[in-house]
Backbone as JSON, one array per atom type, in Angstrom:
{
  "sequence": "MRFISFLTFVIILFTSGVAMAERLSVSSKIANIRSGPGTDHEILWKVESYYPIVVIKKSGEWINFRDFEGDEGWIHRSLVHKKATVITIKNTCNVRKGPGTNHDVLFTVEKGIPFLIMDRQKKWIQIKHADGDRGWIHKSLVW",
  "N": [[0.87, -0.98, 0.42], [1.87, 1.27, 0.89], [3.74, 1.63, -1.09], [2.3, 2.02, -3.78], [0.78, 4.38, -2.82], [3.65, 6.08, -2.69], [4.26, 5.72, -5.5], [2.34, 7.05, -6.81], [2.59, 9.71, -5.65], [4.52, 10.14, -6.79], [4.02, 9.96, -9.89], [2.0, 12.05, -9.81], [3.42, 14.26, -8.75], [5.14, 14.27, -10.96], [4.26, 14.7, -13.48], [2.8, 17.2, -12.81], [5.07, 19.24, -12.71], [5.76, 18.97, -15.68], [3.11, 20.4, -16.67], [3.51, 22.6, -15.52], [4.9, 23.91, -17.27], [6.75, 26.84, -18.22], [5.68, 29.21, -20.74], [6.42, 31.25, -22.78], [7.15, 34.23, -24.65], [8.5, 36.18, -27.91], [9.09, 39.74, -27.68], [10.91, 41.94, -28.83], [11.17, 43.16, -32.27], [13.4, 41.24, -33.72], [15.02, 39.19, -32.8], [18.25, 37.95, -31.48], [18.94, 33.93, -30.99], [20.59, 32.37, -29.39], [23.85, 30.55, -28.42], [24.34, 29.72, -26.0], [24.49, 31.38, -22.64], [25.05, 34.95, -23.25], [26.17, 37.49, -24.23], [28.63, 36.6, -25.7], [28.45, 34.32, -26.83], [27.35, 32.37, -29.37], [25.53, 32.8, -32.42], [22.78, 31.73, -33.12], [20.24, 31.4, -34.5], [18.02, 33.38, -35.84], [14.74, 35.02, -34.48], [11.43, 36.65, -35.29], [9.1, 38.78, -33.77], [6.75, 37.82, -31.6], [7.36, 35.08, -31.52], [6.73, 32.0, -30.1], [8.54, 30.42, -26.95], [9.22, 27.54, -24.76], [10.27, 27.65, -21.34], [12.84, 26.2, -20.72], [15.24, 26.38, -18.34], [16.87, 29.24, -16.44], [19.13, 31.65, -16.75], [20.47, 34.17, -14.53], [19.96, 36.75, -16.58], [19.4, 35.65, -18.42], [17.49, 33.5, -20.84], [16.87, 29.88, -20.72], [15.91, 28.16, -24.12], [13.15, 25.91, -25.35], [11.99, 25.04, -28.14], [9.11, 25.34, -30.43], [9.86, 23.03, -33.21], [11.36, 21.7, -31.22], [13.74, 22.2, -30.8], [16.91, 23.9, -29.38], [18.08, 27.15, -27.56], [19.06, 30.22, -26.52], [17.95, 32.85, -25.03], [18.07, 36.08, -24.32], [16.94, 37.56, -21.02], [14.95, 40.06, -21.52], [14.27, 40.47, -23.91], [11.49, 38.69, -23.95], [7.98, 38.35, -23.29], [5.11, 37.76, -21.4], [2.8, 37.11, -23.37], [0.24, 35.76, -25.12], [0.75, 33.75, -27.48], [0.79, 31.75, -31.09], [2.48, 29.7, -33.35], [2.56, 28.55, -36.91], [2.69, 25.26, -37.67], [2.08, 23.29, -39.54], [3.05, 22.81, -43.36], [1.61, 24.55, -45.14], [-0.91, 26.88, -44.3], [-4.16, 28.46, -44.14], [-5.56, 31.21, -42.94], [-8.31, 32.25, -41.98], [-11.37, 34.84, -42.94], [-13.14, 34.42, -40.96], [-14.27, 32.29, -38.08], [-14.37, 29.65, -38.45], [-14.21, 26.84, -41.06], [-16.35, 28.3, -43.67], [-15.51, 30.34, -43.79], [-14.32, 33.2, -45.95], [-10.76, 32.49, -47.27], [-8.18, 34.82, -46.15], [-5.53, 34.99, -46.03], [-2.82, 32.95, -47.11], [0.01, 31.53, -44.94], [2.75, 29.82, -44.66], [4.62, 27.42, -42.87], [6.52, 28.24, -39.26], [5.63, 30.67, -38.6], [4.96, 32.97, -36.64], [2.43, 34.26, -34.72], [0.17, 36.73, -32.57], [-2.1, 36.1, -30.22], [-5.62, 37.09, -30.18], [-8.28, 35.95, -29.71], [-10.53, 33.53, -28.81], [-13.15, 30.72, -30.08], [-14.31, 28.31, -29.66], [-12.42, 25.92, -31.48], [-11.31, 27.03, -32.94], [-8.6, 30.46, -33.53], [-8.11, 33.64, -32.95], [-5.8, 35.6, -34.44], [-2.86, 38.12, -34.66], [-0.76, 38.93, -36.77], [2.61, 40.48, -36.49], [3.01, 42.3, -38.37], [0.7, 43.37, -38.87], [-1.2, 42.09, -40.08], [-4.33, 40.49, -39.59], [-6.7, 37.39, -38.49], [-8.49, 34.17, -38.36], [-7.22, 30.69, -37.28], [-7.45, 27.64, -37.3], [-7.01, 25.4, -34.41], [-5.7, 23.04, -34.93], [-3.3, 23.8, -36.57], [-1.39, 24.98, -35.57], [1.45, 25.73, -33.17]],
  "CA": [[0.32, 0.23, -0.08], [2.99, 2.51, 0.73], [4.35, 1.29, -2.79], [1.19, 2.69, -4.83], [0.79, 5.9, -2.47], [4.8, 6.75, -3.17], [4.02, 5.93, -6.81], [1.29, 8.22, -7.13], [2.48, 11.1, -5.53], [5.78, 10.36, -8.07], [3.59, 10.5, -10.78], [1.58, 13.22, -9.74], [4.43, 15.37, -8.96], [6.09, 14.52, -12.35], [2.62, 15.33, -14.09], [2.24, 18.74, -12.74], [5.87, 19.77, -13.35], [5.33, 19.09, -16.86], [2.52, 21.22, -16.85], [3.66, 24.25, -15.09], [6.34, 24.98, -17.6], [6.75, 28.47, -18.69], [5.47, 29.46, -21.81], [6.82, 33.2, -23.07], [7.24, 34.73, -26.13], [9.15, 36.64, -27.83], [8.5, 40.83, -27.53], [11.39, 42.28, -30.15], [11.06, 42.94, -33.32], [14.16, 40.59, -34.37], [15.72, 38.62, -31.41], [19.3, 36.71, -31.71], [18.94, 33.55, -30.09], [22.52, 31.56, -28.52], [24.31, 29.11, -27.97], [24.4, 30.03, -24.24], [23.85, 32.34, -21.81], [25.75, 35.25, -22.98], [26.4, 38.39, -25.96], [29.85, 36.44, -25.96], [28.18, 33.32, -27.8], [27.38, 32.05, -31.17], [24.35, 33.8, -32.6], [22.0, 29.94, -33.66], [19.45, 31.86, -35.53], [16.97, 34.86, -35.25], [13.57, 34.73, -34.6], [11.01, 37.29, -35.39], [8.21, 38.97, -32.46], [5.77, 36.65, -31.32], [7.74, 33.79, -31.36], [6.53, 31.27, -28.85], [8.96, 29.42, -26.45], [8.78, 27.07, -23.92], [11.39, 28.08, -20.44], [14.0, 25.09, -19.87], [15.58, 27.15, -17.2], [16.83, 30.58, -16.78], [20.5, 31.63, -15.59], [21.1, 35.38, -14.46], [19.21, 37.38, -17.06], [19.41, 34.56, -20.05], [16.73, 32.15, -20.55], [17.19, 28.32, -22.32], [14.43, 27.31, -23.71], [12.87, 25.01, -26.63], [10.59, 25.81, -29.29], [8.27, 24.28, -31.55], [10.42, 22.07, -33.45], [12.12, 20.9, -30.09], [15.31, 23.43, -30.96], [17.0, 24.45, -28.0], [18.67, 28.25, -27.68], [19.19, 30.9, -25.36], [17.47, 34.66, -25.24], [18.25, 37.52, -23.08], [14.96, 37.91, -20.77], [14.16, 41.55, -21.74], [13.44, 40.7, -25.81], [10.48, 38.06, -24.31], [7.29, 38.39, -22.35], [4.03, 36.55, -20.96], [1.87, 36.97, -24.19], [0.12, 34.87, -25.57], [1.14, 33.36, -28.7], [1.0, 30.72, -31.48], [2.84, 29.39, -34.38], [2.13, 27.56, -37.39], [3.0, 23.87, -37.45], [2.03, 22.32, -41.35], [3.5, 23.59, -44.77], [0.41, 25.46, -45.56], [-2.01, 27.47, -43.51], [-5.27, 29.55, -44.65], [-5.86, 32.24, -42.9], [-9.73, 32.8, -42.84], [-11.78, 36.19, -42.23], [-13.85, 33.83, -39.33], [-13.57, 31.14, -37.14], [-14.66, 28.42, -39.55], [-14.18, 26.76, -42.92], [-17.35, 28.56, -43.82], [-14.94, 31.9, -44.37], [-13.35, 32.84, -46.97], [-9.49, 32.74, -47.04], [-7.94, 35.89, -46.16], [-3.98, 35.04, -47.17], [-2.32, 31.41, -46.4], [1.06, 31.0, -44.62], [3.76, 28.58, -44.35], [5.35, 26.71, -41.74], [7.02, 28.63, -38.64], [5.11, 32.13, -38.79], [4.31, 33.22, -35.2], [1.74, 35.11, -34.41], [-0.34, 37.31, -31.64], [-3.55, 35.45, -29.58], [-5.98, 37.82, -29.78], [-8.98, 35.67, -29.18], [-10.2, 32.13, -29.24], [-13.93, 30.3, -30.14], [-14.04, 26.61, -29.8], [-11.08, 25.22, -32.14], [-10.64, 28.59, -33.76], [-7.89, 31.25, -33.17], [-8.27, 35.06, -33.98], [-4.83, 35.83, -34.81], [-2.54, 39.09, -35.36], [0.78, 38.86, -36.99], [3.13, 41.43, -36.75], [3.06, 43.6, -39.6], [-0.9, 43.91, -38.7], [-2.56, 41.05, -40.64], [-5.05, 39.48, -38.86], [-7.44, 36.44, -39.61], [-8.82, 33.44, -37.67], [-6.68, 30.0, -38.12], [-7.21, 26.67, -36.85], [-6.09, 25.41, -33.59], [-4.48, 21.87, -34.89], [-2.69, 24.36, -37.59], [-0.53, 25.75, -34.7], [1.56, 25.09, -31.62]],
  "C": [[0.95, 1.66, -0.01], [3.57, 2.71, -0.72], [3.62, 2.28, -3.6], [1.02, 3.98, -4.17], [2.13, 6.55, -3.11], [4.58, 6.61, -4.76], [3.31, 6.66, -7.14], [1.54, 9.49, -6.88], [3.94, 11.34, -6.46], [4.88, 10.89, -9.65], [2.94, 12.01, -10.94], [2.25, 14.61, -9.87], [5.3, 15.79, -9.96], [5.4, 15.14, -13.39], [2.84, 16.92, -13.97], [3.77, 19.8, -12.94], [6.08, 20.03, -14.81], [4.27, 20.18, -17.66], [2.33, 22.17, -16.55], [4.58, 24.99, -16.03], [6.08, 26.03, -18.24], [6.86, 28.78, -20.08], [5.65, 30.99, -21.95], [6.84, 33.18, -24.88], [7.75, 36.43, -26.73], [8.65, 38.36, -28.11], [9.47, 41.96, -28.87], [11.07, 42.21, -31.2], [11.85, 41.29, -34.3], [14.98, 40.34, -32.88], [17.04, 37.44, -31.73], [19.13, 35.5, -30.72], [20.46, 32.38, -30.6], [22.62, 30.92, -28.1], [24.59, 28.69, -26.43], [24.56, 31.37, -23.63], [24.64, 33.33, -21.94], [25.83, 35.92, -24.36], [27.34, 37.26, -26.6], [28.9, 34.53, -26.98], [27.4, 33.08, -28.55], [25.93, 32.17, -31.35], [24.1, 32.11, -33.78], [21.26, 30.35, -34.72], [18.72, 33.22, -34.98], [15.62, 34.52, -35.45], [12.69, 36.48, -34.58], [9.8, 37.71, -33.89], [7.16, 38.23, -32.81], [6.18, 35.03, -31.44], [7.55, 33.05, -30.1], [7.74, 30.3, -28.43], [8.81, 28.65, -25.28], [10.33, 27.44, -22.59], [11.52, 26.47, -19.95], [14.34, 25.47, -18.32], [16.12, 28.2, -17.57], [18.68, 30.49, -16.0], [20.78, 33.48, -15.98], [19.44, 35.62, -15.61], [18.62, 36.72, -18.54], [18.02, 33.37, -19.53], [16.84, 31.16, -21.73], [16.24, 28.06, -22.21], [14.37, 26.28, -25.19], [11.66, 25.45, -27.19], [9.99, 24.66, -30.07], [8.76, 23.33, -32.07], [11.18, 21.28, -32.52], [14.01, 21.66, -30.53], [15.53, 23.99, -30.11], [18.03, 25.48, -28.2], [18.27, 29.09, -26.34], [18.94, 32.41, -25.56], [17.87, 35.52, -24.31], [16.29, 37.8, -22.47], [14.41, 39.5, -21.43], [13.85, 41.98, -23.28], [12.16, 39.5, -25.35], [9.4, 38.73, -23.29], [6.05, 37.29, -22.62], [2.91, 36.53, -21.83], [1.86, 35.88, -24.73], [-0.18, 34.2, -27.24], [1.04, 31.93, -29.56], [1.78, 30.76, -32.76], [2.71, 28.22, -35.08], [3.55, 26.66, -37.51], [2.9, 23.4, -39.03], [2.55, 23.93, -42.23], [2.83, 24.73, -45.3], [-0.58, 25.65, -44.44], [-3.21, 28.22, -43.57], [-5.32, 29.64, -43.11], [-7.11, 32.76, -43.28], [-10.47, 34.25, -42.12], [-12.5, 35.74, -40.75], [-13.37, 32.51, -38.77], [-14.6, 30.24, -37.92], [-14.55, 28.24, -40.68], [-15.29, 27.38, -44.17], [-17.44, 30.17, -44.65], [-14.18, 31.79, -44.99], [-11.99, 33.21, -46.51], [-8.8, 33.74, -47.33], [-6.62, 36.18, -46.87], [-3.93, 33.23, -46.58], [-0.8, 31.73, -46.0], [1.56, 30.0, -44.64], [4.03, 27.8, -43.04], [6.4, 27.55, -40.61], [6.63, 30.34, -38.72], [4.36, 32.21, -37.87], [3.44, 34.69, -35.12], [0.66, 35.58, -32.7], [-1.86, 36.33, -31.52], [-4.6, 36.77, -29.32], [-7.58, 37.37, -29.12], [-9.17, 34.28, -29.3], [-11.99, 31.75, -29.18], [-13.74, 28.79, -30.88], [-12.78, 26.6, -30.22], [-10.53, 26.26, -32.66], [-10.18, 29.56, -33.33], [-7.77, 32.72, -33.79], [-6.46, 35.47, -33.53], [-4.0, 37.64, -35.41], [-1.21, 38.99, -35.45], [1.61, 40.45, -36.59], [3.62, 42.62, -37.24], [1.19, 43.75, -39.38], [-1.69, 43.09, -39.3], [-3.21, 40.33, -39.66], [-6.21, 38.69, -39.29], [-7.61, 35.34, -38.14], [-7.84, 32.06, -38.15], [-7.07, 29.01, -36.67], [-6.67, 26.24, -35.91], [-4.66, 23.78, -33.79], [-3.49, 22.6, -36.62], [-1.47, 25.28, -37.18], [0.24, 25.26, -33.2], [1.81, 26.3, -30.84]]
}
């Protein structure tokens, strides 16, 4: 009986840690993603506004994160905020005038385009790109 109680405790502890991962997004127009915590580390790639990240750990003013593709990097904490954002995960994604396939397609985007979340209606998300473009996208198309 003690073993089962202990096992239950460990499972709850483990799953609650996973569920509590902090999600942030890039607040600057362009941000450098680095190989380590500091400007002396190599720039691995660059990202744009609203790029969502999941925090792995923090080191001083730097955040080690994982992105939608599982890639890891470091970003300075002054370049992120807690705004809710998404990023497209399919090669072609329709952005529509309203929340449903009965609405016209406003534009199409490729994989890896970040958006700010404006609203939600069931399985649809109203989004806004950094350039001002707005529309609705199905939640299965984003991370």
